[in-house]
mmCIF file of C-alpha atoms in Angstrom:
data_model
loop_
_atom_site.group_PDB
_atom_site.id
_atom_site.type_symbol
_atom_site.label_atom_id
_atom_site.label_comp_id
_atom_site.label_asym_id
_atom_site.label_seq_id
_atom_site.Cartn_x
_atom_site.Cartn_y
_atom_site.Cartn_z
ATOM 1 C CA MET W 10 148.315 82.812 183.602
ATOM 2 C CA SER W 11 151.150 82.083 181.089
ATOM 3 C CA GLY W 12 152.618 84.992 178.572
ATOM 4 C CA ASN W 13 153.589 82.244 176.228
ATOM 5 C CA LEU W 14 149.898 81.360 175.339
ATOM 6 C CA LYS W 15 148.755 81.318 171.845
ATOM 7 C CA ILE W 16 144.993 80.294 171.115
ATOM 8 C CA LEU W 17 143.565 79.191 167.687
ATOM 9 C CA VAL W 18 139.658 80.119 167.328
ATOM 10 C CA ILE W 19 137.541 78.063 165.021
ATOM 11 C CA GLY W 20 134.550 79.438 163.876
ATOM 12 C CA SER W 21 133.459 83.113 162.988
ATOM 13 C CA GLY W 22 129.679 83.218 163.900
ATOM 14 C CA PHE W 23 127.737 85.082 166.367
ATOM 15 C CA ILE W 24 129.041 83.155 169.549
ATOM 16 C CA THR W 25 132.664 83.894 168.468
ATOM 17 C CA GLU W 26 132.043 87.708 168.892
ATOM 18 C CA HIS W 27 131.580 87.380 172.368
ATOM 19 C CA TYR W 28 134.513 85.000 172.999
ATOM 20 C CA LEU W 29 136.991 87.390 171.175
ATOM 21 C CA LYS W 30 135.751 90.381 173.149
ATOM 22 C CA ALA W 31 137.185 88.609 176.264
ATOM 23 C CA ILE W 32 140.159 87.076 174.409
ATOM 24 C CA SER W 33 141.148 90.460 173.420
ATOM 25 C CA SER W 34 140.939 92.131 176.671
ATOM 26 C CA ILE W 35 143.892 90.110 177.784
ATOM 27 C CA ASN W 36 147.531 90.175 176.305
ATOM 28 C CA ILE W 37 147.272 87.032 174.603
ATOM 29 C CA GLU W 38 147.862 86.087 170.824
ATOM 30 C CA CYS W 39 144.935 84.894 169.300
ATOM 31 C CA VAL W 40 144.382 83.539 165.667
ATOM 32 C CA VAL W 41 140.665 83.007 164.384
ATOM 33 C CA VAL W 42 139.858 80.674 161.543
ATOM 34 C CA GLY W 43 136.354 80.884 159.906
ATOM 35 C CA ARG W 44 134.666 79.297 156.864
ATOM 36 C CA GLY W 45 133.009 82.101 155.032
ATOM 37 C CA ILE W 46 134.656 85.549 154.087
ATOM 38 C CA LYS W 47 131.939 87.651 154.952
ATOM 39 C CA ASN W 48 132.012 86.911 158.927
ATOM 40 C CA VAL W 49 135.871 86.586 159.216
ATOM 41 C CA LYS W 50 135.816 90.197 157.656
ATOM 42 C CA ARG W 51 133.383 91.654 160.040
ATOM 43 C CA LEU W 52 134.811 90.360 163.132
ATOM 44 C CA GLY W 53 138.127 91.519 161.648
ATOM 45 C CA GLU W 54 136.862 95.039 161.615
ATOM 46 C CA ILE W 55 135.711 94.658 165.220
ATOM 47 C CA PHE W 56 139.043 93.112 166.663
ATOM 48 C CA ASN W 57 142.362 94.574 164.815
ATOM 49 C CA ASN W 58 144.333 93.045 167.594
ATOM 50 C CA ILE W 59 143.566 89.528 166.384
ATOM 51 C CA LYS W 60 144.649 87.730 163.115
ATOM 52 C CA PHE W 61 141.941 86.138 161.018
ATOM 53 C CA HIS W 62 141.779 83.292 158.006
ATOM 54 C CA SER W 63 138.586 82.293 156.006
ATOM 55 C CA GLY W 64 139.018 78.770 154.162
ATOM 56 C CA GLY W 65 138.222 76.927 156.833
ATOM 57 C CA LEU W 66 140.389 74.740 159.454
ATOM 58 C CA GLU W 67 141.426 72.092 156.878
ATOM 59 C CA ASN W 68 143.149 74.994 154.618
ATOM 60 C CA PHE W 69 144.660 76.607 157.357
ATOM 61 C CA LEU W 70 146.256 73.810 158.737
ATOM 62 C CA LYS W 71 148.076 72.669 155.254
ATOM 63 C CA GLN W 72 150.091 75.833 155.857
ATOM 64 C CA ASN W 73 150.200 76.418 159.295
ATOM 65 C CA SER W 74 151.719 74.258 162.386
ATOM 66 C CA ILE W 75 149.236 73.401 165.034
ATOM 67 C CA GLU W 76 152.107 73.337 167.238
ATOM 68 C CA GLU W 77 152.703 76.795 167.641
ATOM 69 C CA PHE W 78 149.212 76.985 169.630
ATOM 70 C CA THR W 79 148.403 76.153 173.160
ATOM 71 C CA HIS W 80 144.776 76.252 173.620
ATOM 72 C CA PHE W 81 142.350 75.823 170.896
ATOM 73 C CA MET W 82 138.574 76.892 171.313
ATOM 74 C CA ASN W 83 135.968 75.285 168.813
ATOM 75 C CA LEU W 84 133.192 77.515 168.294
ATOM 76 C CA VAL W 85 131.644 76.288 165.053
ATOM 77 C CA ASN W 86 127.864 75.420 164.782
ATOM 78 C CA ILE W 87 126.878 72.313 166.548
ATOM 79 C CA GLU W 88 126.640 69.986 163.433
ATOM 80 C CA TYR W 89 130.273 70.716 162.494
ATOM 81 C CA CYS W 90 131.388 70.621 166.138
ATOM 82 C CA ILE W 91 132.430 66.713 166.313
ATOM 83 C CA PRO W 92 134.455 66.684 162.994
ATOM 84 C CA ILE W 93 136.400 69.797 163.647
ATOM 85 C CA THR W 94 137.266 68.235 166.770
ATOM 86 C CA GLU W 95 138.543 65.265 165.337
ATOM 87 C CA LEU W 96 140.754 67.201 162.935
ATOM 88 C CA LEU W 97 142.300 69.329 165.867
ATOM 89 C CA LEU W 98 143.012 65.749 167.478
ATOM 90 C CA ASN W 99 144.451 64.194 164.504
ATOM 91 C CA HIS W 100 146.736 67.084 164.375
ATOM 92 C CA GLY W 101 147.400 66.672 168.007
ATOM 93 C CA ALA W 102 145.778 69.641 169.928
ATOM 94 C CA LYS W 103 146.162 69.319 173.853
ATOM 95 C CA LYS W 104 143.659 71.884 175.286
ATOM 96 C CA ILE W 105 140.110 72.073 173.581
ATOM 97 C CA LEU W 106 137.172 74.061 174.811
ATOM 98 C CA LEU W 107 133.951 73.356 172.651
ATOM 99 C CA GLU W 108 131.045 75.631 173.011
ATOM 100 C CA LYS W 109 128.145 73.790 174.387
ATOM 101 C CA PRO W 110 126.695 71.280 173.890
ATOM 102 C CA GLY W 111 129.775 69.934 171.734
ATOM 103 C CA GLY W 112 127.592 67.411 169.762
ATOM 104 C CA LEU W 113 124.191 65.983 169.620
ATOM 105 C CA ASN W 114 124.658 62.328 170.131
ATOM 106 C CA ILE W 115 126.814 60.020 172.332
ATOM 107 C CA ASN W 116 128.302 57.928 169.516
ATOM 108 C CA GLY W 117 130.010 61.006 168.580
ATOM 109 C CA LEU W 118 130.984 62.553 171.688
ATOM 110 C CA ASP W 119 132.556 59.041 172.358
ATOM 111 C CA SER W 120 134.491 58.884 169.227
ATOM 112 C CA VAL W 121 136.101 62.109 170.384
ATOM 113 C CA ARG W 122 136.699 60.856 173.833
ATOM 114 C CA GLU W 123 138.553 57.828 172.418
ATOM 115 C CA SER W 124 140.693 60.050 170.074
ATOM 116 C CA ALA W 125 141.446 62.523 172.929
ATOM 117 C CA ASN W 126 142.534 59.723 175.381
ATOM 118 C CA LYS W 127 144.853 58.136 172.911
ATOM 119 C CA ILE W 128 146.870 61.375 173.002
ATOM 120 C CA ASN W 129 146.043 62.893 176.308
ATOM 121 C CA THR W 130 143.999 65.693 175.282
ATOM 122 C CA ASP W 131 142.039 67.875 177.336
ATOM 123 C CA ILE W 132 138.510 68.659 176.454
ATOM 124 C CA VAL W 133 136.009 70.799 178.078
ATOM 125 C CA ILE W 134 132.596 72.108 177.218
ATOM 126 C CA GLY W 135 131.662 75.716 177.306
ATOM 127 C CA TYR W 136 128.531 76.436 179.258
ATOM 128 C CA ASN W 137 128.839 80.258 180.249
ATOM 129 C CA ARG W 138 125.811 80.495 182.785
ATOM 130 C CA ARG W 139 128.012 78.179 185.246
ATOM 131 C CA PHE W 140 130.179 81.420 185.212
ATOM 132 C CA PHE W 141 127.232 84.003 186.040
ATOM 133 C CA GLU W 142 127.723 86.067 189.092
ATOM 134 C CA SER W 143 123.988 85.187 189.923
ATOM 135 C CA VAL W 144 125.196 81.383 190.079
ATOM 136 C CA ASN W 145 128.348 82.227 192.270
ATOM 137 C CA LYS W 146 126.243 84.111 194.767
ATOM 138 C CA LEU W 147 123.532 81.827 194.758
ATOM 139 C CA ILE W 148 126.306 79.066 195.876
ATOM 140 C CA GLU W 149 127.935 81.081 198.554
ATOM 141 C CA LEU W 150 124.337 82.044 200.259
ATOM 142 C CA SER W 151 122.989 78.493 200.013
ATOM 143 C CA ASN W 152 125.818 77.069 201.578
ATOM 144 C CA ALA W 153 125.688 79.676 204.418
ATOM 145 C CA ASP W 154 122.402 78.429 204.847
ATOM 146 C CA GLY W 155 123.181 74.649 205.209
ATOM 147 C CA GLY W 156 122.948 73.860 201.738
ATOM 148 C CA ILE W 157 120.548 73.500 198.954
ATOM 149 C CA GLU W 158 117.294 71.600 200.113
ATOM 150 C CA ASN W 159 115.346 71.035 196.521
ATOM 151 C CA ILE W 160 115.532 72.706 193.413
ATOM 152 C CA ASN W 161 112.635 73.214 190.654
ATOM 153 C CA PHE W 162 113.399 74.603 187.308
ATOM 154 C CA GLU W 163 111.850 75.017 183.894
ATOM 155 C CA PHE W 164 113.537 75.652 180.485
ATOM 156 C CA THR W 165 110.544 77.089 178.397
ATOM 157 C CA GLU W 166 111.776 77.788 175.158
ATOM 158 C CA TRP W 167 109.649 80.768 172.991
ATOM 159 C CA VAL W 168 109.501 78.397 170.012
ATOM 160 C CA HIS W 169 107.086 81.422 168.302
ATOM 161 C CA THR W 170 110.471 83.236 167.784
ATOM 162 C CA ILE W 171 112.591 80.723 166.553
ATOM 163 C CA ASP W 172 113.288 80.923 162.670
ATOM 164 C CA LYS W 173 114.210 77.701 161.609
ATOM 165 C CA LYS W 174 116.512 78.933 158.721
ATOM 166 C CA ASP W 175 118.769 79.848 161.384
ATOM 167 C CA TYR W 176 119.638 76.422 162.446
ATOM 168 C CA SER W 177 120.015 72.802 161.206
ATOM 169 C CA ASP W 178 117.046 70.196 161.366
ATOM 170 C CA LYS W 179 119.302 68.306 163.453
ATOM 171 C CA ALA W 180 120.112 70.858 165.688
ATOM 172 C CA LEU W 181 116.295 72.019 166.014
ATOM 173 C CA ALA W 182 115.224 68.028 166.544
ATOM 174 C CA LYS W 183 117.129 67.899 169.439
ATOM 175 C CA TRP W 184 116.744 71.463 171.021
ATOM 176 C CA ILE W 185 116.751 70.443 174.646
ATOM 177 C CA ILE W 186 120.487 69.667 173.892
ATOM 178 C CA SER W 187 121.292 72.225 171.580
ATOM 179 C CA ASN W 188 119.877 75.041 173.619
ATOM 180 C CA SER W 189 117.592 74.123 177.113
ATOM 181 C CA SER W 190 120.762 72.513 178.468
ATOM 182 C CA HIS W 191 122.176 75.593 179.334
ATOM 183 C CA VAL W 192 119.466 75.516 181.946
ATOM 184 C CA ILE W 193 119.579 71.662 183.026
ATOM 185 C CA ASP W 194 123.248 71.848 182.876
ATOM 186 C CA THR W 195 123.255 74.806 185.662
ATOM 187 C CA VAL W 196 121.017 72.709 187.909
ATOM 188 C CA PHE W 197 123.530 69.523 187.250
ATOM 189 C CA TYR W 198 126.161 71.946 188.210
ATOM 190 C CA LEU W 199 124.350 72.999 191.495
ATOM 191 C CA ILE W 200 123.233 69.579 192.862
ATOM 192 C CA GLY W 201 125.061 66.780 190.776
ATOM 193 C CA LEU W 202 123.733 64.290 188.245
ATOM 194 C CA PRO W 203 120.323 62.647 188.785
ATOM 195 C CA GLU W 204 120.857 59.301 190.630
ATOM 196 C CA GLU W 205 116.817 58.364 189.979
ATOM 197 C CA ILE W 206 114.747 60.416 187.441
ATOM 198 C CA SER W 207 111.263 59.899 186.028
ATOM 199 C CA THR W 208 110.686 61.933 182.987
ATOM 200 C CA TYR W 209 107.365 62.279 180.975
ATOM 201 C CA THR W 210 107.522 63.770 177.401
ATOM 202 C CA LEU W 211 103.793 64.861 175.924
ATOM 203 C CA GLY W 212 102.618 66.899 173.043
ATOM 204 C CA ALA W 213 104.302 64.732 170.377
ATOM 205 C CA ASN W 214 104.225 66.416 166.862
ATOM 206 C CA LYS W 215 102.904 69.705 168.219
ATOM 207 C CA ILE W 216 106.041 71.640 166.915
ATOM 208 C CA ASP W 217 106.757 70.673 163.408
ATOM 209 C CA TRP W 218 110.761 70.609 164.132
ATOM 210 C CA HIS W 219 110.637 69.091 167.503
ATOM 211 C CA LYS W 220 108.444 66.138 166.993
ATOM 212 C CA THR W 221 109.222 64.158 170.055
ATOM 213 C CA GLY W 222 107.161 66.568 172.347
ATOM 214 C CA SER W 223 106.565 69.948 173.815
ATOM 215 C CA ILE W 224 105.686 69.673 177.199
ATOM 216 C CA PHE W 225 108.141 68.241 179.612
ATOM 217 C CA VAL W 226 107.609 67.069 183.080
ATOM 218 C CA GLY W 227 109.789 65.032 185.564
ATOM 219 C CA SER W 228 111.364 64.659 189.013
ATOM 220 C CA GLY W 229 114.397 62.875 190.732
ATOM 221 C CA ILE W 230 116.963 62.825 193.226
ATOM 222 C CA SER W 231 120.561 63.881 192.214
ATOM 223 C CA SER W 232 123.942 62.316 193.432
ATOM 224 C CA LYS W 233 124.082 64.669 196.308
ATOM 225 C CA LYS W 234 120.755 63.268 197.461
ATOM 226 C CA ILE W 235 118.662 66.552 196.646
ATOM 227 C CA PRO W 236 115.365 66.323 195.254
ATOM 228 C CA PHE W 237 114.451 68.095 192.127
ATOM 229 C CA SER W 238 111.425 68.614 189.671
ATOM 230 C CA TYR W 239 111.201 70.551 186.253
ATOM 231 C CA ASN W 240 107.830 71.286 184.608
ATOM 232 C CA THR W 241 107.990 72.961 181.036
ATOM 233 C CA ASN W 242 105.630 73.562 178.166
ATOM 234 C CA TRP W 243 106.832 75.100 174.996
ATOM 235 C CA ASN W 244 103.621 75.978 173.471
ATOM 236 C CA SER W 245 102.725 78.239 176.348
ATOM 237 C CA ALA W 246 104.345 80.680 178.423
ATOM 238 C CA GLY W 247 107.073 80.483 180.674
ATOM 239 C CA ARG W 248 110.837 81.343 180.563
ATOM 240 C CA TRP W 249 114.231 79.757 181.975
ATOM 241 C CA ALA W 250 114.281 79.667 185.625
ATOM 242 C CA ILE W 251 115.440 78.013 188.666
ATOM 243 C CA GLU W 252 114.292 78.193 192.150
ATOM 244 C CA VAL W 253 116.526 76.540 195.003
ATOM 245 C CA THR W 254 114.993 76.287 198.554
ATOM 246 C CA THR W 255 117.372 76.317 201.654
ATOM 247 C CA ASN W 256 116.602 75.970 205.414
ATOM 248 C CA THR W 257 115.303 79.388 205.617
ATOM 249 C CA LYS W 258 114.982 80.875 202.229
ATOM 250 C CA ARG W 259 114.102 80.484 198.604
ATOM 251 C CA TYR W 260 116.250 81.985 195.906
ATOM 252 C CA TYR W 261 115.036 82.825 192.132
ATOM 253 C CA LEU W 262 117.149 82.691 189.301
ATOM 254 C CA LYS W 263 114.648 84.218 186.954
ATOM 255 C CA PRO W 264 116.185 85.389 184.772
ATOM 256 C CA MET W 265 119.233 83.508 185.397
ATOM 257 C CA GLU W 266 121.525 86.809 185.014
ATOM 258 C CA LYS W 267 119.293 87.931 188.237
ATOM 259 C CA LEU W 268 119.143 86.370 191.837
ATOM 260 C CA SER W 269 116.216 87.192 194.069
ATOM 261 C CA VAL W 270 115.495 85.833 197.516
ATOM 262 C CA GLN W 271 112.374 85.058 199.698
ATOM 263 C CA ASN W 272 112.874 84.677 203.503
ATOM 264 C CA LYS W 273 110.903 82.032 205.336
ATOM 265 C CA GLY W 274 107.648 83.456 206.729
ATOM 266 C CA GLN W 275 107.605 86.475 204.095
ATOM 267 C CA ILE W 276 105.909 87.227 200.833
ATOM 268 C CA ASN W 277 107.917 89.451 199.293
ATOM 269 C CA ILE W 278 110.866 88.926 197.111
ATOM 270 C CA THR W 279 113.939 91.001 196.925
ATOM 271 C CA ASP W 280 116.866 91.315 194.629
ATOM 272 C CA ILE W 281 120.341 90.424 195.963
ATOM 273 C CA GLU W 282 122.805 92.783 194.592
ATOM 274 C CA LEU W 283 125.770 91.269 192.210
ATOM 275 C CA PRO W 284 129.193 92.594 190.881
ATOM 276 C CA ASN W 285 128.165 93.334 187.382
ATOM 277 C CA ASP W 286 131.139 94.987 185.702
ATOM 278 C CA LYS W 287 132.415 91.651 183.912
ATOM 279 C CA ASP W 288 128.671 90.930 183.142
ATOM 280 C CA ILE W 289 128.200 94.425 181.658
ATOM 281 C CA ASN W 290 131.307 94.593 179.638
ATOM 282 C CA PHE W 291 131.435 91.012 178.135
ATOM 283 C CA LYS W 292 128.345 88.652 177.711
ATOM 284 C CA PRO W 293 127.530 87.153 180.995
ATOM 285 C CA GLY W 294 129.808 84.038 182.231
ATOM 286 C CA ILE W 295 131.994 84.406 179.105
ATOM 287 C CA TYR W 296 135.166 86.235 180.603
ATOM 288 C CA ASP W 297 135.591 83.912 183.613
ATOM 289 C CA LEU W 298 134.689 81.161 181.395
ATOM 290 C CA VAL W 299 137.868 82.191 178.968
ATOM 291 C CA HIS W 300 139.949 82.704 182.079
ATOM 292 C CA SER W 301 139.464 79.493 183.564
ATOM 293 C CA PHE W 302 140.214 77.802 180.576
ATOM 294 C CA LEU W 303 143.372 79.619 179.386
ATOM 295 C CA ASN W 304 144.610 79.043 183.038
ATOM 296 C CA ASP W 305 143.869 75.224 182.832
ATOM 297 C CA ASP W 306 141.487 75.601 185.680
ATOM 298 C CA TYR W 307 139.001 73.049 184.895
ATOM 299 C CA SER W 308 136.876 73.033 188.299
ATOM 300 C CA LYS W 309 133.767 74.600 187.111
ATOM 301 C CA LEU W 310 134.069 73.588 183.389
ATOM 302 C CA LEU W 311 132.294 70.628 182.217
ATOM 303 C CA SER W 312 134.312 67.871 180.964
ATOM 304 C CA LEU W 313 133.504 65.961 177.720
ATOM 305 C CA GLU W 314 133.154 62.412 180.079
ATOM 306 C CA GLU W 315 130.683 64.392 182.175
ATOM 307 C CA GLN W 316 128.806 65.699 179.211
ATOM 308 C CA ILE W 317 128.103 62.291 177.808
ATOM 309 C CA GLU W 318 126.835 61.508 180.846
ATOM 310 C CA HIS W 319 124.526 64.619 180.697
ATOM 311 C CA ILE W 320 123.291 63.763 177.349
ATOM 312 C CA LYS W 321 122.148 60.561 178.649
ATOM 313 C CA ILE W 322 119.874 62.487 180.695
ATOM 314 C CA TYR W 323 119.065 65.244 178.129
ATOM 315 C CA ASP W 324 118.009 62.127 175.706
ATOM 316 C CA GLN W 325 115.360 60.756 178.411
ATOM 317 C CA ILE W 326 114.184 64.450 179.093
ATOM 318 C CA GLY W 327 113.402 64.857 175.366
ATOM 319 C CA ASN W 328 112.338 61.431 174.502
ATOM 320 C CA TYR W 329 115.202 61.248 171.673
#
């Protein structure tokens, strides 16, 4: 990693603190721009080695040159992500990471893609679960046993715990993209995008803020010829989970930070020991995500182009 890097972080909400914890562990200059004074002040009290500015990005760019920064992290709320990204592109930003999902609709992301292509800007999406130690280990062990044979997953949301005041109506109305995509993206990362998919969305209007449905069932075949299925009911019990079968084993990411295994012919399920220093000291996956972005290593990061294709699938699953 070059010592000449300088990061501009836009956004001062909850997720920003986790990114800054990873950034502050590296000897790299960082500036944070937020809108409100309260959040900026709170973060400034935690990270005294980072410079903070309130008043929003537009005001910041009136007095500061974007050319002094090498990397940009757009961590604002979903509904502001696309206009902030366009503002960065209009000023010539070349390497941008967007906190997931980057946007809620294909038209907005298409517009960003066109702007980015004109100035050869790299844009990636920050899905931290791709970097979980549990996911790394699952890939290693499944490859050693002949690869993934098939996969089943659920993305149950605890809707009874969600406070509508904490999110915009637009984010809530497309909650599969806003939040459940963490699980679905991890599945696509493991097996590839669906080549064929059948989706069934039931329970319309049973959740007042997610009117298109509350029960989601589907199956298909991925681009790697791996069959998959999902079954989720947001009004019942459940959790985020992924189950993977190989030639001789069934692996469980349930919860996703943890990896368990069941051997063929056995009933018992045992936990697999994982390295946990980074996942204890930082929000799981964030440390390696930040390092990959700053090292310009996009091998595990989702590209903007890929996310546009992903959202087409999320729209099918959620009946958007």
